[in-house]
CSV table of C-alpha atoms in Angstrom, one decimal:
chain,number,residue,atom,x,y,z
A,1,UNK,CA,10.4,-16.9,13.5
A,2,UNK,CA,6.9,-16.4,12.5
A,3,UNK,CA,6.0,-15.0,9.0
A,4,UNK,CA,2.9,-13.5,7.3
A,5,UNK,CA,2.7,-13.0,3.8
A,6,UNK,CA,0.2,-10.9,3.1
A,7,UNK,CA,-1.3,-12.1,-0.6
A,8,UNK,CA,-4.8,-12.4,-1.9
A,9,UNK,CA,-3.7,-15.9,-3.8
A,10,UNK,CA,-1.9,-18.0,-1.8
A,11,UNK,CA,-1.5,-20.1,-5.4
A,12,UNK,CA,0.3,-17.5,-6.9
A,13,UNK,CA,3.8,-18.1,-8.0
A,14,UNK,CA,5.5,-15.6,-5.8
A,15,UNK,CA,3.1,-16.4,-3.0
A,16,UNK,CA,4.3,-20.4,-3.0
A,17,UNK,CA,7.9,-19.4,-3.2
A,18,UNK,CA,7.8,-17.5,-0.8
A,19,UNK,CA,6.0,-20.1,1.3
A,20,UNK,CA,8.7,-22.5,0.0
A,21,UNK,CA,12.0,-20.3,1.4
A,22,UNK,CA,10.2,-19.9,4.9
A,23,UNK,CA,9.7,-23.2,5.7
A,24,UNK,CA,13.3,-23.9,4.2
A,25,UNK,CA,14.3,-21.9,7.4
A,26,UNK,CA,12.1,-23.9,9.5
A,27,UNK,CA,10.2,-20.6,10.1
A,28,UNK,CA,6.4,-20.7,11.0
A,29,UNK,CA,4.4,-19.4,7.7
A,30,UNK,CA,1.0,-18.3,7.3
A,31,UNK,CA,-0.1,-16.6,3.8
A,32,UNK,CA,-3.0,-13.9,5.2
A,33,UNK,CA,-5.2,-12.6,2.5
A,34,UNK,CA,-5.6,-8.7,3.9
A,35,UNK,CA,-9.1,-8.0,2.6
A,36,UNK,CA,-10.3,-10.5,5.4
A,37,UNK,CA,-8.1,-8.5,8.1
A,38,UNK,CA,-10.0,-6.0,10.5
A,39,UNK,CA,-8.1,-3.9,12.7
A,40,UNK,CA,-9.4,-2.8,16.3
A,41,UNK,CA,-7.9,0.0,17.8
A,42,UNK,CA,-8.3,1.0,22.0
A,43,UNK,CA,-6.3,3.4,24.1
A,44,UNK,CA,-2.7,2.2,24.1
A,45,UNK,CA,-4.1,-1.4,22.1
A,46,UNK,CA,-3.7,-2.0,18.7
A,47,UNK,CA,-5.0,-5.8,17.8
A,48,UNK,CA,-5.6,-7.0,14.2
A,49,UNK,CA,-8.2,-9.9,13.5
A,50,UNK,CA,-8.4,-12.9,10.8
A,51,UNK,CA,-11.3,-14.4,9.8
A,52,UNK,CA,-13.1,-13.7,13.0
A,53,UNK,CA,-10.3,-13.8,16.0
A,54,UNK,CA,-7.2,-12.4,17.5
A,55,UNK,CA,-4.2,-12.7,14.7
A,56,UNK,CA,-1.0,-13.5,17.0
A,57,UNK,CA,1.4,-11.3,16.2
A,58,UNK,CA,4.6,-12.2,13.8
A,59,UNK,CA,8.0,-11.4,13.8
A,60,UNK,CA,7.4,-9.8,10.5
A,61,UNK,CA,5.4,-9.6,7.5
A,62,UNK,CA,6.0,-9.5,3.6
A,63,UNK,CA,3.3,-7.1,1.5
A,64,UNK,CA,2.1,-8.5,-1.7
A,65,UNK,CA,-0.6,-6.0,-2.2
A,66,UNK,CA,-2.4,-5.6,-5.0
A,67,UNK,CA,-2.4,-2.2,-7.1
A,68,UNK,CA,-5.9,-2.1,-7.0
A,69,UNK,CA,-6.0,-2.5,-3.1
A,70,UNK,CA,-3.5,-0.4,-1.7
A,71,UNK,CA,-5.2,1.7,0.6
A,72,UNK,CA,-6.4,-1.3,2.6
A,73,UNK,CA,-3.7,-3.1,2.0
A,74,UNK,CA,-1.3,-0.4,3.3
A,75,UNK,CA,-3.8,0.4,6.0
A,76,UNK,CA,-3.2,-3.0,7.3
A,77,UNK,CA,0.8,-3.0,6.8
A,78,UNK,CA,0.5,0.3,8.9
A,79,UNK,CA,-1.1,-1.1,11.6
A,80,UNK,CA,1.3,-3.9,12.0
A,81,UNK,CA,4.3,-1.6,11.9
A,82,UNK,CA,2.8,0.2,15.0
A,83,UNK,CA,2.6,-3.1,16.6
A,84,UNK,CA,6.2,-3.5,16.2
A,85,UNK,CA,5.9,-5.6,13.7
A,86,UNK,CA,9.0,-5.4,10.9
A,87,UNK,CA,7.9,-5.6,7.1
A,88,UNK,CA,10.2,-5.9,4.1
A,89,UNK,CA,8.2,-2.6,2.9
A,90,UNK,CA,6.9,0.0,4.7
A,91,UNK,CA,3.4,1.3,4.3
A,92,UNK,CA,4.5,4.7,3.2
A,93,UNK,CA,7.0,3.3,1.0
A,94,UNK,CA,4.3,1.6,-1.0
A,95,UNK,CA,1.5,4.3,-1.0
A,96,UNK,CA,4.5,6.1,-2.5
A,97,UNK,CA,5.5,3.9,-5.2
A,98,UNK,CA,1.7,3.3,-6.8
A,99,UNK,CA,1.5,6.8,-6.8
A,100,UNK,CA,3.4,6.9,-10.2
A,101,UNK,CA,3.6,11.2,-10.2
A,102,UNK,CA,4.4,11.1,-6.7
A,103,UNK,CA,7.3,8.8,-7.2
A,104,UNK,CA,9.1,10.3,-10.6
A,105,UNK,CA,9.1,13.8,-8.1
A,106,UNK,CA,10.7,11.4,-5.1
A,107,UNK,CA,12.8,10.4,-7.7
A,108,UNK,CA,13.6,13.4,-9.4
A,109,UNK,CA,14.5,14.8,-6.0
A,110,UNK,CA,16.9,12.2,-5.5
A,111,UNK,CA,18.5,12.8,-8.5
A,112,UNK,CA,18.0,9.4,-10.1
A,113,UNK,CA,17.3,10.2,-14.0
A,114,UNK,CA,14.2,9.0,-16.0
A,115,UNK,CA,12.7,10.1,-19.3
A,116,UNK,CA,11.1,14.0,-19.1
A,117,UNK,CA,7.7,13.8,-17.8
A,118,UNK,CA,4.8,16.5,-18.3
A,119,UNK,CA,1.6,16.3,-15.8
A,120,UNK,CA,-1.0,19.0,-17.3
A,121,UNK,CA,-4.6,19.3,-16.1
A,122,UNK,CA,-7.8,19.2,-18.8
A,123,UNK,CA,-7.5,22.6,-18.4
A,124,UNK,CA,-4.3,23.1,-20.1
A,125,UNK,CA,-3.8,23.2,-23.6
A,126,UNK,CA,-2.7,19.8,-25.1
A,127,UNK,CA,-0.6,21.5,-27.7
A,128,UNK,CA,1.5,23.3,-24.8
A,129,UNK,CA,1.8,19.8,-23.1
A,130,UNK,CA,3.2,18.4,-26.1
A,131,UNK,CA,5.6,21.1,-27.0
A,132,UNK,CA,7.0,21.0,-23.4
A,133,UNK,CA,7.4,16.5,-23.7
A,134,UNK,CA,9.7,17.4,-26.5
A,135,UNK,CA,7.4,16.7,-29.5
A,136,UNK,CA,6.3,13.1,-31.0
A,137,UNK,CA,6.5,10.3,-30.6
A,138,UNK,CA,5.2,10.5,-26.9
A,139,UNK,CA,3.9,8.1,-24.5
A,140,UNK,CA,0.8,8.5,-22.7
A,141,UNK,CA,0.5,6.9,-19.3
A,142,UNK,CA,-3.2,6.7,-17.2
A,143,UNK,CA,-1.8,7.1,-13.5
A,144,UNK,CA,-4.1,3.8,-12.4
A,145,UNK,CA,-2.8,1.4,-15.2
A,146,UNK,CA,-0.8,-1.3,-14.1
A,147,UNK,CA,1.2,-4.3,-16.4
A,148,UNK,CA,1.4,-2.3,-19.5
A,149,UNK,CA,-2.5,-0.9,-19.5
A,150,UNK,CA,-3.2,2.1,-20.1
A,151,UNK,CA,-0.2,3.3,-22.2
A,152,UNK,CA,-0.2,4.5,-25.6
A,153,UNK,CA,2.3,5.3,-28.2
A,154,UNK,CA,1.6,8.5,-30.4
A,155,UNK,CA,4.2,9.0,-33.1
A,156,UNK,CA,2.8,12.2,-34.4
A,157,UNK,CA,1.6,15.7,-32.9
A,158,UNK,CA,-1.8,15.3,-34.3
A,159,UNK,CA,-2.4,12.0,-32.8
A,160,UNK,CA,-1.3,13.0,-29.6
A,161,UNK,CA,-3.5,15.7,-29.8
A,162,UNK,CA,-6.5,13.8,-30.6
A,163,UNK,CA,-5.8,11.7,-27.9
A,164,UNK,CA,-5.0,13.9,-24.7
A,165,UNK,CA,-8.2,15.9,-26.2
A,166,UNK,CA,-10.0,12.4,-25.8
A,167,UNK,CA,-8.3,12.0,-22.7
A,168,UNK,CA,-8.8,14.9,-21.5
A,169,UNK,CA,-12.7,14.9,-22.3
A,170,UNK,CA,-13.3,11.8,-20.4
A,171,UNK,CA,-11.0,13.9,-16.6
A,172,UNK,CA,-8.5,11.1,-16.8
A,173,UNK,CA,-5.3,12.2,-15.1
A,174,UNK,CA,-2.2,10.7,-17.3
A,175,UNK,CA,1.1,11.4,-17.7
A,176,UNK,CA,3.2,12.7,-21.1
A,177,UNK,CA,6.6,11.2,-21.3
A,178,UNK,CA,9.5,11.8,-24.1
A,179,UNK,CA,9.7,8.5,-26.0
A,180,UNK,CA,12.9,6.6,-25.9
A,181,UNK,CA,13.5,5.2,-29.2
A,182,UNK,CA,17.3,3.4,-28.9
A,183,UNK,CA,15.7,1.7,-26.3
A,184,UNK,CA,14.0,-0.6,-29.2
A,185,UNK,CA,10.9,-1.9,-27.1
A,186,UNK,CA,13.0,-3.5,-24.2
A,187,UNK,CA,13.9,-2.6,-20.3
A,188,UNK,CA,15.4,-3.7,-18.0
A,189,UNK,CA,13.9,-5.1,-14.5
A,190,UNK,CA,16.3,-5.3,-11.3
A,191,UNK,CA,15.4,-7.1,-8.1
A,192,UNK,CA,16.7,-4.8,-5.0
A,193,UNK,CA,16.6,-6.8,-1.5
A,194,UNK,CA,17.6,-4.5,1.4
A,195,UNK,CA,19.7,-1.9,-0.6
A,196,UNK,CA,21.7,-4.6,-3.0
A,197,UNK,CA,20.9,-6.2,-6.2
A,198,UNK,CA,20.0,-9.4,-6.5
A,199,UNK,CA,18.8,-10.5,-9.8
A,200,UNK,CA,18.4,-8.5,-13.3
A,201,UNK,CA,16.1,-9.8,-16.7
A,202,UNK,CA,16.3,-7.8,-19.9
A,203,UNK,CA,12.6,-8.0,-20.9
A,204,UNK,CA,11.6,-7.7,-24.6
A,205,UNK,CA,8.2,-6.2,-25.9
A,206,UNK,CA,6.5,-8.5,-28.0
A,207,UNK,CA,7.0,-8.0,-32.3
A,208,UNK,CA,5.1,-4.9,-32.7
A,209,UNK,CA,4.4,-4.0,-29.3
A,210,UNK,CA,6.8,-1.2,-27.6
A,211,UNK,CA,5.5,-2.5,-23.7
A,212,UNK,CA,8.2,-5.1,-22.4
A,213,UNK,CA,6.0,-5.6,-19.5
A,214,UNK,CA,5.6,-10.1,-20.0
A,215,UNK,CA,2.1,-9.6,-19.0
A,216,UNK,CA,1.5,-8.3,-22.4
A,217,UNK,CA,3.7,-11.2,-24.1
A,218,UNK,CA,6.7,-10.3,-23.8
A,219,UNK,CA,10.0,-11.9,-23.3
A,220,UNK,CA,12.9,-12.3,-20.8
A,221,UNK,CA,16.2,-13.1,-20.9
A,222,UNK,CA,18.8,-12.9,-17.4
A,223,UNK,CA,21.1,-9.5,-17.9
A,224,UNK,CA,24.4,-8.3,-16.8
A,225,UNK,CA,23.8,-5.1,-15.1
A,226,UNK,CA,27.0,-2.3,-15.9
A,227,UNK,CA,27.9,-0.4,-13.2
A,228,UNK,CA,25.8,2.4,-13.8
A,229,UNK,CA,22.7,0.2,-14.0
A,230,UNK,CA,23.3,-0.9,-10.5
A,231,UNK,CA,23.9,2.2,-8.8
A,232,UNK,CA,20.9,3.8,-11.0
A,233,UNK,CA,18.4,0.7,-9.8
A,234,UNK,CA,19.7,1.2,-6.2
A,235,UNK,CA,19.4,4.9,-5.7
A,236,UNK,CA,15.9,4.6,-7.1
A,237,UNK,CA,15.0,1.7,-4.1
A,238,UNK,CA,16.6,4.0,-1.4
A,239,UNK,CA,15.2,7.0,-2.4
A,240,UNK,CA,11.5,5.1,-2.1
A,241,UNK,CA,12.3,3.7,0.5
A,242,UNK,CA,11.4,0.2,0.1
A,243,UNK,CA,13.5,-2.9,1.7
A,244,UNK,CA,12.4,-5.3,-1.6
A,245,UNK,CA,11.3,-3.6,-4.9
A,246,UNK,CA,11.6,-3.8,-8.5
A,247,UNK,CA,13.5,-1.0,-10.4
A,248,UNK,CA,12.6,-1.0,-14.3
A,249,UNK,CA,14.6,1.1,-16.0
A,250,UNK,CA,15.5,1.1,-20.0
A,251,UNK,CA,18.1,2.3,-21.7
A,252,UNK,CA,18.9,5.2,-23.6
A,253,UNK,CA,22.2,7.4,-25.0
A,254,UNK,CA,22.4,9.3,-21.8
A,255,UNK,CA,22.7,5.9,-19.8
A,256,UNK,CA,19.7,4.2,-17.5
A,257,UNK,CA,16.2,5.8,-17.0
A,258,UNK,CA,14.2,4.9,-14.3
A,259,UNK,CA,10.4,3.8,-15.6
A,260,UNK,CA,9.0,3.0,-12.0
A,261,UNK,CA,9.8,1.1,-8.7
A,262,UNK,CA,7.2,-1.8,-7.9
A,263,UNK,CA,6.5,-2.5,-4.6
A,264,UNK,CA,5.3,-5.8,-4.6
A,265,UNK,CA,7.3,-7.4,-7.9
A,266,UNK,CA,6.9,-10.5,-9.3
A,267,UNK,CA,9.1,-13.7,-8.9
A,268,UNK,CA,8.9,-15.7,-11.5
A,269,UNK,CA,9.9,-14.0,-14.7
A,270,UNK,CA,13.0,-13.3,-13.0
A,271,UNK,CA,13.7,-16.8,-11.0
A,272,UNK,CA,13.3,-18.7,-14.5
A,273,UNK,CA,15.0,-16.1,-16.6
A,274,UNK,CA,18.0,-15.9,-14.3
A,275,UNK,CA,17.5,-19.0,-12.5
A,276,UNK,CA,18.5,-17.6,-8.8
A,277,UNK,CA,16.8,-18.2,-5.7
A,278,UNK,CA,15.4,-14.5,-5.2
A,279,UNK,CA,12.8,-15.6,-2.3
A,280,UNK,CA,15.9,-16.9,-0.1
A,281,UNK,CA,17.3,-13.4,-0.2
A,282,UNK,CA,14.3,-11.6,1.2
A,283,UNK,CA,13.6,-14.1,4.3
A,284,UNK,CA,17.8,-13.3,4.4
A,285,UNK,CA,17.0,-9.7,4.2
A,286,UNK,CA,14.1,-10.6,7.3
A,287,UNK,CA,16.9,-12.6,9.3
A,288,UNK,CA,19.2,-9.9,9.4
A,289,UNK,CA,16.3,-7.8,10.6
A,290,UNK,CA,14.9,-9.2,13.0
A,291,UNK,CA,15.3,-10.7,16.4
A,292,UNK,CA,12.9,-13.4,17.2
A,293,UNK,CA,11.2,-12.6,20.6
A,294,UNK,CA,13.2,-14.5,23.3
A,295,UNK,CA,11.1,-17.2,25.8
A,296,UNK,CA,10.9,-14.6,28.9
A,297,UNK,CA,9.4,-12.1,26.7
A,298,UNK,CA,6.7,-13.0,23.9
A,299,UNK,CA,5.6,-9.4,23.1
A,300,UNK,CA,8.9,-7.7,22.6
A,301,UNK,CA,10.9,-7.6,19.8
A,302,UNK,CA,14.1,-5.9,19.1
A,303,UNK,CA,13.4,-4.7,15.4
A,304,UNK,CA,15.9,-2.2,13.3
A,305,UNK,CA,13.4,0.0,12.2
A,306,UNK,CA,12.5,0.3,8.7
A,307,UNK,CA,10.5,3.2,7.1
A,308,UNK,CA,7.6,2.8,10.1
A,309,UNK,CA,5.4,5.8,10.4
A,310,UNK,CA,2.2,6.9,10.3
């Protein structure tokens, strides 16, 4: 089996564990940083290049793309898809997921429940926008911030005011969400490989801070997910469509609310927190996918196809 993983940083912790369960399986690895990909396309040829020549084609690939590179990034997963090429996401599924208006309505059509959500342009009237969020305290979300940035707690009408007028002022889009307070600063992140759970942390916002995400200094701790957790974090990956994701939900009186669904989630906080192998379940997941080329034929591959489109 032959494996790219396609990461900026092949150093990075989920980058080396996933290196690490590959070669477990004896499997041929190569970690491809994607910016350094260029993609030629002929009649009837589609042939992607690294650092200068012809990239042999895998068996499959595993995105890590960065949020701040995902058109390239999913421009490149694309092209290896129509190459026959199975990945552990799709390209839509991603473009999908960092879209994070796009995917509360994919999830909202799927019936999967999250906290009420307002989307308003500069042209509405910020008192409407908070009348229809349900009143203060709100939270504020820019639609490009990523680990925590770019969201703000307001616990007063006047403050939120003053700060979607500020917003507003400077035509950056954000989102107005009802504020869960029983939820007490922490949520919960679940690990979904190929439609199944397999690994949940309860993470904890530091003192002061309601943002449990751990790259604002928060903490973790390995949870045991109730049965409407599960089938709440599941739904969410199968109505985004992505074979490996993270589901972060929190909760709240009227059970689990889905926060977002990340398409390239990290490893370690919840390997160490839970202390499970979760990079042996996705080449797993890849095993069960895929049917290594056979001698006679080098090119063809028997794939079950997985959200692959244009």
């Amino acid at each position: 089996m032959r494996v790219y993983i396609l990461s900026r940083n092949k150093e990075l912790y989920s980058t080396r564990r996933l290196v690490e369960a590959a070669e477990a399986k004896k499997w041929e690895v190569k970690v491809i940083d994607y910016l350094k990909c260029t993609i030629e396309i002929m009649k009837g040829e589609l042939i992607i290049n690294y650092l200068g020549k012809v990239l042999p084609t895998p068996d499959a690939i595993i995105p890590r793309i960065g949020a701040s590179r995902t058109f390239y990034g999913a421009a490149m997963v694309r092209h290896f898809e129509m190459m026959d090429v199975f990945s552990t996401s799709g390209n839509l599924a991603i473009t999908r997921s960092r879209d994070k208006l796009r995917s509360l309505q994919v999830l909202s059509k799927n019936d999967v429940d999250m906290p009420k959500t307002v989307f308003a342009s500069n042209k509405s009237s910020a008192k409407d926008v908070i009348a229809l969020s349900g009143g203060a305290p709100l939270v504020l979300k820019i639609l490009e911030g990523t680990q925590g940035v770019g969201v703000v707690l307001v616990d007063s009408e006047k403050a939120a005011k003053s700060v979607l007028d500020a917003f507003y002022g400077m035509d950056v889009n954000l989102l107005v969400q009802e504020y869960i307070e029983e939820a007490g600063g922490a949520d919960i992140r679940v690990l979904v490989v190929n439609g199944e759970v397999v690994g949940a942390m309860k993470r904890q916002g530091a003192e002061g801070d309601f943002r449990s995400n751990l790259h604002q200094g928060g903490s973790a701790i390995a949870h045991k997910l109730t049965r409407k957790e599960k089938s709440t974090a599941i739904a969410a990956a199968k109505a985004m469509g992505l074979g490996v994701c993270g589901v972060d939900m929190i909760p709240s009186s009227r059970g689990p609310l889905v926060m977002e669904v990340n398409s390239s989630p990290g490893l370690e906080g919840i390997e160490k927190s839970t202390n499970l192998d979760i990079a042996s379940k996705i080449m797993d997941y890849i095993e069960k996918s895929v049917i290594p080329a056979s001698e006679e034929s080098t090119k063809k591959r028997k794939i079950k196809k997985d959200n692959i489109g244009a």
